mmCIF file of C-alpha atoms and ligand atoms in Angstrom:
data_model
loop_
_atom_site.group_PDB
_atom_site.id
_atom_site.type_symbol
_atom_site.label_atom_id
_atom_site.label_comp_id
_atom_site.label_asym_id
_atom_site.label_seq_id
_atom_site.Cartn_x
_atom_site.Cartn_y
_atom_site.Cartn_z
ATOM 1 C CA UNK A 251 0.098 -0.123 0.168
ATOM 2 C CA UNK A 252 1.132 3.271 -1.291
ATOM 3 C CA UNK A 253 1.983 6.245 1.311
ATOM 4 C CA UNK A 254 -0.447 8.499 -0.785
ATOM 5 C CA UNK A 255 -3.159 5.638 -0.414
ATOM 6 C CA UNK A 256 -2.590 5.092 3.139
ATOM 7 C CA UNK A 257 -2.793 8.902 3.871
ATOM 8 C CA UNK A 258 -6.250 8.592 1.687
ATOM 9 C CA UNK A 259 -8.182 6.158 3.302
ATOM 10 C CA UNK A 260 -10.605 7.065 6.052
ATOM 11 C CA UNK A 261 -9.176 6.827 9.521
ATOM 12 C CA UNK A 262 -10.697 7.073 13.014
ATOM 13 C CA UNK A 263 -8.456 8.145 15.922
ATOM 14 C CA UNK A 264 -9.915 7.435 19.374
ATOM 15 C CA UNK A 265 -6.476 8.059 21.330
ATOM 16 C CA UNK A 266 -4.827 11.432 21.139
ATOM 17 C CA UNK A 267 -3.476 14.249 23.500
ATOM 18 C CA UNK A 268 -4.506 17.587 22.476
ATOM 19 C CA UNK A 269 -1.110 18.743 24.669
ATOM 20 C CA UNK A 270 0.552 15.968 22.963
ATOM 21 C CA UNK A 271 -0.050 17.087 19.330
ATOM 22 C CA UNK A 272 0.514 20.732 18.940
ATOM 23 C CA UNK A 273 2.738 22.047 15.822
ATOM 24 C CA UNK A 274 6.109 23.122 17.114
ATOM 25 C CA UNK A 275 5.574 26.208 14.941
ATOM 26 C CA UNK A 276 2.568 27.267 17.481
ATOM 27 C CA UNK A 277 4.383 26.786 20.739
ATOM 28 C CA UNK A 278 7.305 28.950 19.620
ATOM 29 C CA UNK A 279 4.692 31.494 18.883
ATOM 30 C CA UNK A 280 2.419 31.096 21.824
ATOM 31 C CA UNK A 281 5.192 31.095 23.979
ATOM 32 C CA UNK A 282 6.351 34.318 22.812
ATOM 33 C CA UNK A 283 3.148 36.035 23.588
ATOM 34 C CA UNK A 284 2.870 34.666 26.845
ATOM 35 C CA UNK A 285 6.263 35.617 27.846
ATOM 36 C CA UNK A 286 7.249 31.409 28.596
ATOM 37 C CA UNK A 287 10.677 31.666 28.714
ATOM 38 C CA UNK A 288 12.113 27.574 29.033
ATOM 39 C CA UNK A 289 11.493 26.243 25.691
ATOM 40 C CA UNK A 290 14.882 23.953 24.767
ATOM 41 C CA UNK A 291 14.795 25.612 21.170
ATOM 42 C CA UNK A 292 13.094 27.956 19.261
ATOM 43 C CA UNK A 293 13.454 26.454 15.964
ATOM 44 C CA UNK A 294 10.493 24.577 14.795
ATOM 45 C CA UNK A 295 12.361 22.020 13.631
ATOM 46 C CA UNK A 296 14.919 21.623 16.605
ATOM 47 C CA UNK A 297 12.018 21.899 18.832
ATOM 48 C CA UNK A 298 9.791 18.737 17.449
ATOM 49 C CA UNK A 299 13.047 16.750 17.600
ATOM 50 C CA UNK A 300 13.941 17.293 20.936
ATOM 51 C CA UNK A 301 9.996 16.074 21.862
ATOM 52 C CA UNK A 302 11.224 12.882 19.908
ATOM 53 C CA UNK A 303 14.218 12.726 21.737
ATOM 54 C CA UNK A 304 12.597 13.353 25.616
ATOM 55 C CA UNK A 305 10.174 11.073 24.621
ATOM 56 C CA UNK A 306 12.710 8.348 23.482
ATOM 57 C CA UNK A 307 13.791 7.718 27.291
ATOM 58 C CA UNK A 308 11.802 4.383 27.897
ATOM 59 C CA UNK A 309 10.304 6.087 31.038
ATOM 60 C CA UNK A 310 6.687 6.519 31.280
ATOM 61 C CA UNK A 311 7.086 9.294 33.777
ATOM 62 C CA UNK A 312 10.106 10.908 31.875
ATOM 63 C CA UNK A 313 7.678 10.863 28.766
ATOM 64 C CA UNK A 314 5.108 12.771 30.614
ATOM 65 C CA UNK A 315 7.448 16.214 31.113
ATOM 66 C CA UNK A 316 7.018 16.943 28.165
ATOM 67 C CA UNK A 317 3.795 18.186 28.017
ATOM 68 C CA UNK A 318 4.963 20.811 31.089
ATOM 69 C CA UNK A 319 5.919 22.705 28.199
ATOM 70 C CA UNK A 320 3.043 22.381 26.132
ATOM 71 C CA UNK A 321 0.877 22.627 28.197
ATOM 72 C CA UNK A 322 2.467 26.118 29.361
ATOM 73 C CA UNK A 323 1.582 27.679 26.189
ATOM 74 C CA UNK A 324 -1.792 26.632 26.192
ATOM 75 C CA UNK A 325 -3.296 28.830 29.454
ATOM 76 C CA UNK A 326 -5.524 31.493 27.131
ATOM 77 C CA UNK A 327 -8.959 31.212 25.601
ATOM 78 C CA UNK A 328 -7.128 32.269 22.141
ATOM 79 C CA UNK A 329 -4.321 30.070 23.128
ATOM 80 C CA UNK A 330 -6.794 26.644 23.447
ATOM 81 C CA UNK A 331 -8.762 27.792 20.533
ATOM 82 C CA UNK A 332 -5.834 27.878 18.518
ATOM 83 C CA UNK A 333 -4.483 24.635 19.625
ATOM 84 C CA UNK A 334 -7.763 22.606 19.111
ATOM 85 C CA UNK A 335 -8.458 24.490 15.803
ATOM 86 C CA UNK A 336 -5.054 23.307 14.482
ATOM 87 C CA UNK A 337 -5.525 20.155 15.988
ATOM 88 C CA UNK A 338 -8.847 18.873 13.936
ATOM 89 C CA UNK A 339 -6.606 20.650 10.683
ATOM 90 C CA UNK A 340 -4.087 18.466 10.496
ATOM 91 C CA UNK A 341 -5.914 15.305 11.688
ATOM 92 C CA UNK A 342 -8.200 16.265 9.088
ATOM 93 C CA UNK A 343 -5.515 16.594 6.321
ATOM 94 C CA UNK A 344 -4.269 12.895 7.486
ATOM 95 C CA UNK A 345 -7.090 11.314 6.551
ATOM 96 C CA UNK A 346 -8.822 11.320 9.463
ATOM 97 C CA UNK A 347 -12.421 11.196 9.653
ATOM 98 C CA UNK A 348 -13.500 11.017 13.001
ATOM 99 C CA UNK A 349 -11.606 11.936 16.535
ATOM 100 C CA UNK A 350 -11.842 11.601 19.979
ATOM 101 C CA UNK A 351 -9.124 14.225 21.362
ATOM 102 C CA UNK A 352 -8.796 14.073 24.767
ATOM 103 C CA UNK A 353 -7.275 16.156 27.478
ATOM 104 C CA UNK A 354 -7.054 18.010 30.904
ATOM 105 C CA UNK A 355 -9.149 21.075 31.754
ATOM 106 C CA UNK A 356 -7.342 21.407 35.298
ATOM 107 C CA UNK A 357 -3.840 21.391 33.122
ATOM 108 C CA UNK A 358 -5.226 24.775 31.608
ATOM 109 C CA UNK A 359 -6.475 26.982 34.656
ATOM 110 C CA UNK A 360 -2.920 29.024 35.289
ATOM 111 C CA UNK A 361 -3.800 31.879 33.171
ATOM 112 C CA UNK A 362 -7.356 32.088 35.472
ATOM 113 C CA UNK A 363 -10.065 30.494 33.282
ATOM 114 C CA UNK A 364 -12.239 28.536 35.244
ATOM 115 C CA UNK A 365 -12.736 24.277 34.054
ATOM 116 C CA UNK A 366 -16.154 26.128 32.025
ATOM 117 C CA UNK A 367 -14.033 28.713 30.290
ATOM 118 C CA UNK A 368 -11.278 26.024 29.077
ATOM 119 C CA UNK A 369 -13.656 23.428 27.835
ATOM 120 C CA UNK A 370 -15.763 26.181 25.649
ATOM 121 C CA UNK A 371 -12.471 27.480 24.337
ATOM 122 C CA UNK A 372 -11.321 24.206 23.228
ATOM 123 C CA UNK A 373 -14.454 22.957 21.833
ATOM 124 C CA UNK A 374 -15.381 26.315 19.675
ATOM 125 C CA UNK A 375 -11.228 25.720 18.697
ATOM 126 C CA UNK A 376 -12.285 22.247 17.362
ATOM 127 C CA UNK A 377 -15.820 23.208 15.637
ATOM 128 C CA UNK A 378 -13.387 26.102 13.805
ATOM 129 C CA UNK A 379 -11.017 23.205 12.854
ATOM 130 C CA UNK A 380 -13.854 20.904 11.057
ATOM 131 C CA UNK A 381 -15.401 23.957 9.645
ATOM 132 C CA UNK A 382 -11.425 24.679 8.118
ATOM 133 C CA UNK A 383 -11.233 20.837 6.895
ATOM 134 C CA UNK A 384 -14.734 21.943 4.497
ATOM 135 C CA UNK A 385 -16.734 19.146 7.096
ATOM 136 C CA UNK A 386 -13.822 16.212 6.255
ATOM 137 C CA UNK A 387 -13.406 15.898 9.823
ATOM 138 C CA UNK A 388 -16.171 15.161 13.031
ATOM 139 C CA UNK A 389 -13.811 15.879 16.386
ATOM 140 C CA UNK A 390 -15.537 15.367 19.886
ATOM 141 C CA UNK A 391 -13.824 16.205 23.785
ATOM 142 C CA UNK A 392 -12.593 13.749 26.206
ATOM 143 C CA UNK A 393 -12.377 15.290 28.934
ATOM 144 C CA UNK A 394 -9.040 13.719 31.063
ATOM 145 C CA UNK A 395 -8.652 13.147 34.879
ATOM 146 C CA UNK A 396 -5.434 13.484 35.975
ATOM 147 C CA UNK A 397 -4.412 10.026 38.568
ATOM 148 C CA UNK A 398 -2.175 12.209 40.663
ATOM 149 C CA UNK A 399 -4.971 14.816 41.683
ATOM 150 C CA UNK A 400 -7.967 14.596 43.533
ATOM 151 C CA UNK A 401 -10.265 16.332 41.041
ATOM 152 C CA UNK A 402 -11.172 13.136 38.633
ATOM 153 C CA UNK A 403 -15.346 13.654 40.244
ATOM 154 C CA UNK A 404 -15.129 17.422 39.168
ATOM 155 C CA UNK A 405 -13.864 17.157 36.034
ATOM 156 C CA UNK A 406 -16.939 14.078 35.801
ATOM 157 C CA UNK A 407 -19.440 16.280 36.891
ATOM 158 C CA UNK A 408 -17.764 18.718 33.738
ATOM 159 C CA UNK A 409 -18.386 16.174 31.479
ATOM 160 C CA UNK A 410 -21.977 15.248 31.962
ATOM 161 C CA UNK A 411 -22.549 19.141 32.028
ATOM 162 C CA UNK A 412 -20.769 19.085 28.476
ATOM 163 C CA UNK A 413 -22.400 16.194 27.226
ATOM 164 C CA UNK A 414 -24.515 18.115 24.613
ATOM 165 C CA UNK A 415 -21.936 20.635 23.303
ATOM 166 C CA UNK A 416 -19.275 18.108 21.782
ATOM 167 C CA UNK A 417 -17.844 16.057 25.077
ATOM 168 C CA UNK A 418 -18.134 12.716 23.948
ATOM 169 C CA UNK A 419 -16.849 10.889 27.320
ATOM 170 C CA UNK A 420 -14.347 10.902 30.175
ATOM 171 C CA UNK A 421 -11.024 9.311 30.597
ATOM 172 C CA UNK A 422 -7.972 8.990 33.376
ATOM 173 C CA UNK A 423 -4.564 9.321 32.399
ATOM 174 C CA UNK A 424 -1.218 9.891 33.902
ATOM 175 C CA UNK A 425 1.263 8.184 36.159
ATOM 176 C CA UNK A 426 0.127 4.553 36.475
ATOM 177 C CA UNK A 427 2.650 3.290 38.824
ATOM 178 C CA UNK A 428 0.746 4.039 42.879
ATOM 179 C CA UNK A 429 -2.419 6.171 41.068
ATOM 180 C CA UNK A 430 -4.992 3.115 40.530
ATOM 181 C CA UNK A 431 -7.864 3.732 38.208
ATOM 182 C CA UNK A 432 -10.377 2.529 41.758
ATOM 183 C CA UNK A 433 -8.863 5.636 43.415
ATOM 184 C CA UNK A 434 -11.265 7.926 41.298
ATOM 185 C CA UNK A 435 -14.403 5.344 42.093
ATOM 186 C CA UNK A 436 -16.593 8.277 42.530
ATOM 187 C CA UNK A 437 -15.611 9.600 39.169
ATOM 188 C CA UNK A 438 -16.956 6.512 37.445
ATOM 189 C CA UNK A 439 -20.204 6.139 39.910
ATOM 190 C CA UNK A 440 -20.736 9.489 38.751
ATOM 191 C CA UNK A 441 -20.582 8.962 34.999
ATOM 192 C CA UNK A 442 -22.752 5.930 35.399
ATOM 193 C CA UNK A 443 -25.447 7.436 36.864
ATOM 194 C CA UNK A 444 -25.830 9.900 34.034
ATOM 195 C CA UNK A 445 -25.049 7.354 31.307
ATOM 196 C CA UNK A 446 -21.916 8.899 30.151
ATOM 197 C CA UNK A 447 -18.980 6.987 28.154
ATOM 198 C CA UNK A 448 -15.433 6.649 29.723
ATOM 199 C CA UNK A 449 -12.177 5.209 28.640
ATOM 200 C CA UNK A 450 -9.110 4.597 31.527
ATOM 201 C CA UNK A 451 -5.376 4.171 30.358
ATOM 202 C CA UNK A 452 -4.956 0.828 32.344
ATOM 203 C CA UNK A 453 -2.627 -1.693 30.819
ATOM 204 C CA UNK A 454 0.617 0.601 30.193
ATOM 205 C CA UNK A 455 2.901 0.541 33.214
ATOM 206 C CA UNK A 456 1.005 -1.472 35.058
ATOM 207 C CA UNK A 457 0.172 -5.453 34.052
ATOM 208 C CA UNK A 458 -3.236 -6.842 33.661
ATOM 209 C CA UNK A 459 -4.345 -6.202 37.633
ATOM 210 C CA UNK A 460 -4.893 -2.144 36.228
ATOM 211 C CA UNK A 461 -6.951 -3.721 33.201
ATOM 212 C CA UNK A 462 -9.064 -5.912 35.608
ATOM 213 C CA UNK A 463 -9.358 -2.816 38.024
ATOM 214 C CA UNK A 464 -10.481 -1.001 34.725
ATOM 215 C CA UNK A 465 -13.198 -3.071 33.547
ATOM 216 C CA UNK A 466 -14.155 -4.905 36.758
ATOM 217 C CA UNK A 467 -13.905 -2.495 39.402
ATOM 218 C CA UNK A 468 -14.553 0.790 37.316
ATOM 219 C CA UNK A 469 -16.517 0.117 34.243
ATOM 220 C CA UNK A 470 -14.556 1.511 31.596
ATOM 221 C CA UNK A 471 -16.134 0.925 27.930
ATOM 222 C CA UNK A 472 -12.371 1.312 26.342
ATOM 223 C CA UNK A 473 -9.286 0.769 27.321
ATOM 224 C CA UNK A 474 -6.494 3.150 26.678
ATOM 225 C CA UNK A 475 -3.194 1.047 25.445
ATOM 226 C CA UNK A 476 -4.498 -2.016 26.881
ATOM 227 C CA UNK A 477 -1.549 -3.643 25.741
ATOM 228 C CA UNK A 478 -0.328 -5.930 28.813
ATOM 229 C CA UNK A 479 -3.625 -7.999 28.429
ATOM 230 C CA UNK A 480 -0.969 -9.984 27.135
ATOM 231 C CA UNK A 481 0.195 -11.173 30.805
ATOM 232 C CA UNK A 482 -3.339 -13.237 30.717
ATOM 233 C CA UNK A 483 -2.840 -14.655 27.364
ATOM 234 C CA UNK A 484 -0.605 -17.575 27.278
ATOM 235 C CA UNK A 485 1.307 -18.400 23.974
ATOM 236 C CA UNK A 486 2.293 -21.435 22.940
ATOM 237 C CA UNK A 487 5.300 -23.252 20.774
ATOM 238 C CA UNK A 488 2.200 -23.890 17.615
ATOM 239 C CA UNK A 489 1.333 -20.368 17.729
ATOM 240 C CA UNK A 490 -1.990 -20.926 19.868
ATOM 241 C CA UNK A 491 -2.949 -19.254 22.700
ATOM 242 C CA UNK A 492 -4.816 -20.215 25.951
ATOM 243 C CA UNK A 493 -6.921 -16.817 27.335
ATOM 244 C CA UNK A 494 -7.647 -15.749 30.973
ATOM 245 C CA UNK A 495 -10.591 -15.094 32.465
ATOM 246 C CA UNK A 496 -10.175 -11.255 32.228
ATOM 247 C CA UNK A 497 -8.540 -11.789 28.907
ATOM 248 C CA UNK A 498 -11.431 -13.597 27.443
ATOM 249 C CA UNK A 499 -14.019 -11.540 29.139
ATOM 250 C CA UNK A 500 -12.270 -8.481 27.344
ATOM 251 C CA UNK A 501 -12.608 -9.679 24.155
ATOM 252 C CA UNK A 502 -15.712 -11.246 24.295
ATOM 253 C CA UNK A 503 -17.172 -7.992 25.318
ATOM 254 C CA UNK A 504 -15.701 -6.583 22.500
ATOM 255 C CA UNK A 505 -14.085 -4.406 24.977
ATOM 256 C CA UNK A 506 -11.854 -1.987 22.771
ATOM 257 C CA UNK A 507 -8.470 -1.298 23.144
ATOM 258 C CA UNK A 508 -6.804 2.024 21.883
ATOM 259 C CA UNK A 509 -3.553 0.663 21.073
ATOM 260 C CA UNK A 510 -0.982 2.876 20.571
ATOM 261 C CA UNK A 511 2.340 1.362 18.831
ATOM 262 C CA UNK A 512 4.932 3.940 18.623
ATOM 263 C CA UNK A 513 3.704 5.595 22.612
ATOM 264 C CA UNK A 514 4.608 2.210 23.579
ATOM 265 C CA UNK A 515 7.896 1.488 22.108
ATOM 266 C CA UNK A 516 8.726 5.015 23.831
ATOM 267 C CA UNK A 517 7.727 4.487 27.358
ATOM 268 C CA UNK A 518 8.866 0.778 27.072
ATOM 269 C CA UNK A 519 5.270 -0.976 27.039
ATOM 270 C CA UNK A 520 6.625 -2.613 24.033
ATOM 271 C CA UNK A 521 10.387 -3.670 22.543
ATOM 272 C CA UNK A 522 9.356 -3.501 18.863
ATOM 273 C CA UNK A 523 6.671 -3.226 16.241
ATOM 274 C CA UNK A 524 7.596 -6.520 14.993
ATOM 275 C CA UNK A 525 6.823 -7.784 18.592
ATOM 276 C CA UNK A 526 4.015 -5.271 19.527
ATOM 277 C CA UNK A 527 0.999 -7.440 20.928
ATOM 278 C CA UNK A 528 -0.952 -5.551 18.317
ATOM 279 C CA UNK A 529 -0.994 -8.738 15.802
ATOM 280 C CA UNK A 530 -1.803 -11.337 18.318
ATOM 281 C CA UNK A 531 -4.398 -8.913 20.060
ATOM 282 C CA UNK A 532 -6.354 -8.932 16.297
ATOM 283 C CA UNK A 533 -5.285 -11.849 15.650
ATOM 284 C CA UNK A 534 -7.440 -13.460 18.799
ATOM 285 C CA UNK A 535 -10.286 -11.584 18.047
ATOM 286 C CA UNK A 536 -9.983 -8.513 19.937
ATOM 287 C CA UNK A 537 -11.598 -5.140 19.044
ATOM 288 C CA UNK A 538 -8.088 -3.446 18.382
ATOM 289 C CA UNK A 539 -8.545 0.403 17.305
ATOM 290 C CA UNK A 540 -4.821 1.813 16.173
ATOM 291 C CA UNK A 541 -3.959 5.460 17.456
ATOM 292 C CA UNK A 542 -1.598 7.990 17.804
ATOM 293 C CA UNK A 543 -1.623 8.820 21.495
ATOM 294 C CA UNK A 544 0.770 12.128 21.039
ATOM 295 C CA UNK A 545 1.542 12.999 17.709
ATOM 296 C CA UNK A 546 4.311 15.392 18.219
ATOM 297 C CA UNK A 547 6.339 13.517 20.985
ATOM 298 C CA UNK A 548 5.984 10.369 19.270
ATOM 299 C CA UNK A 549 6.369 12.362 16.470
ATOM 300 C CA UNK A 550 3.718 10.298 14.327
ATOM 301 C CA UNK A 551 0.400 10.208 13.157
ATOM 302 C CA UNK A 552 -1.973 8.003 11.988
ATOM 303 C CA UNK A 553 -0.574 7.530 8.462
ATOM 304 C CA UNK A 554 2.512 6.713 10.020
ATOM 305 C CA UNK A 555 1.168 4.382 12.689
ATOM 306 C CA UNK A 556 -0.436 2.097 9.613
ATOM 307 C CA UNK A 557 2.913 2.179 7.907
ATOM 308 C CA UNK A 558 4.680 1.031 11.043
ATOM 309 C CA UNK A 559 2.275 -2.078 10.915
ATOM 310 C CA UNK A 560 2.264 -2.253 7.533
ATOM 311 C CA UNK A 561 5.579 -2.868 7.488
ATOM 312 C CA UNK A 562 5.575 -5.057 10.835
ATOM 313 C CA UNK A 563 3.079 -7.242 9.902
ATOM 314 C CA UNK A 564 2.375 -6.960 6.546
ATOM 315 C CA UNK A 565 -1.357 -5.341 7.146
ATOM 316 C CA UNK A 566 -3.003 -4.054 3.920
ATOM 317 C CA UNK A 567 -5.875 -2.106 3.241
ATOM 318 C CA UNK A 568 -8.258 -4.984 4.571
ATOM 319 C CA UNK A 569 -6.615 -4.839 7.739
ATOM 320 C CA UNK A 570 -6.658 -0.631 7.952
ATOM 321 C CA UNK A 571 -10.419 -0.998 7.226
ATOM 322 C CA UNK A 572 -11.040 -3.285 9.754
ATOM 323 C CA UNK A 573 -8.909 -1.368 12.557
ATOM 324 C CA UNK A 574 -10.743 1.771 11.492
ATOM 325 C CA UNK A 575 -14.279 0.407 11.406
ATOM 326 C CA UNK A 576 -13.530 -1.644 15.133
ATOM 327 C CA UNK A 577 -12.687 2.360 16.062
ATOM 328 C CA UNK A 578 -15.867 3.595 14.971
ATOM 329 C CA UNK A 579 -18.268 1.155 16.647
ATOM 330 C CA UNK A 580 -16.227 1.642 19.957
ATOM 331 C CA UNK A 581 -16.858 5.847 19.253
ATOM 332 C CA UNK A 582 -18.783 7.491 21.939
ATOM 333 C CA UNK A 583 -21.047 8.250 19.365
ATOM 334 C CA UNK A 584 -24.738 7.687 19.050
ATOM 335 C CA UNK A 585 -24.965 4.270 17.075
ATOM 336 C CA UNK A 586 -26.821 6.077 13.965
ATOM 337 C CA UNK A 587 -23.981 8.362 14.083
ATOM 338 C CA UNK A 588 -21.524 5.755 13.970
ATOM 339 C CA UNK A 589 -23.550 3.326 11.352
ATOM 340 C CA UNK A 590 -24.169 6.093 9.077
ATOM 341 C CA UNK A 591 -19.573 7.069 9.584
ATOM 342 C CA UNK A 592 -19.082 3.249 8.901
ATOM 343 C CA UNK A 593 -21.758 3.064 5.462
ATOM 344 C CA UNK A 594 -21.270 5.910 4.034
ATOM 345 C CA UNK A 595 -17.419 7.216 5.119
ATOM 346 C CA UNK A 596 -15.426 4.600 6.134
ATOM 347 C CA UNK A 597 -16.500 1.481 3.905
ATOM 348 C CA UNK A 598 -16.865 3.715 0.284
ATOM 349 C CA UNK A 599 -13.537 5.153 1.029
ATOM 350 C CA UNK A 600 -11.776 2.048 0.976
ATOM 351 C CA UNK A 601 -13.723 0.300 -1.990
ATOM 352 C CA UNK A 602 -11.923 3.030 -4.004
ATOM 353 C CA UNK A 603 -8.283 2.241 -2.717
ATOM 354 C CA UNK A 604 -9.239 -1.384 -4.273
HETATM 355 ZN ZN1 ZN B 748 -3.188 8.419 26.181
#
């Protein structure tokens, strides 16, 4: 499959962090505008390389440090609108037709914005980006609570309050070690009482027990990463596999895994593209979706993730269509909108490539 075909192919991304995908030139301009002087360089290309190198350290904790710079320049209504609009534009230019973009509102209050103002600014930016992309993309926001803070219930309430205005669901993110998802149970119970969607980052730095807690204690509908579900799968010499009860539950209930291969290599959750568990999980029938996680920080986009997977496993358009349909099915959209996306955008888009 040629790169131009991959770029043209319709894609769906469910796991993309707003603060991990800024344009380097925008970071530099915003830093100048707000007087932020801690950037390692003011050259856009060098800055892009710096982010990628810092993220390549192999530690989730260090990887997360890179966000101090991006969040520092996202503290005003104008900055948030601009970053959100550019995010939608960049995703559309990469052939993404539907995206759920997540961010933690509490990390954008240093300039005095209220949580509602943060959400309104990002929503306005996303609508502007959709408009600039000529309607080729639909973007919804997911509001993220941070695992190490105690504001998750507040962010869950914010999610419910903004659900009719472009917010599709909730997530928790941040350092997994020492911050189990059940610490945020009151947030998840609030969302459940209000019939609201949520996903949880789990099974990235911590093993299957984190996924178990996210699914069975907290009630996550999707799992961010989830690759450590392989802890509960035994692969035999003849290539067959035996699933434990948790792995079976996740597969049999079609709980989507938001897999982000490049990010996993950077944080050490996987060793190489060739040995990434995505192929095993796919063959075993898990609902696997392919995602970017952080486009700037990981130096990636959806097309590049497709290229890496094509090189590692020989995937062609059939498999990419499968990932894309799986992602559309797992989207936090009403069923008729998911069906429309699949029947009117994704299926015809792949048919045109063949
Ligand atoms: Zn993530």
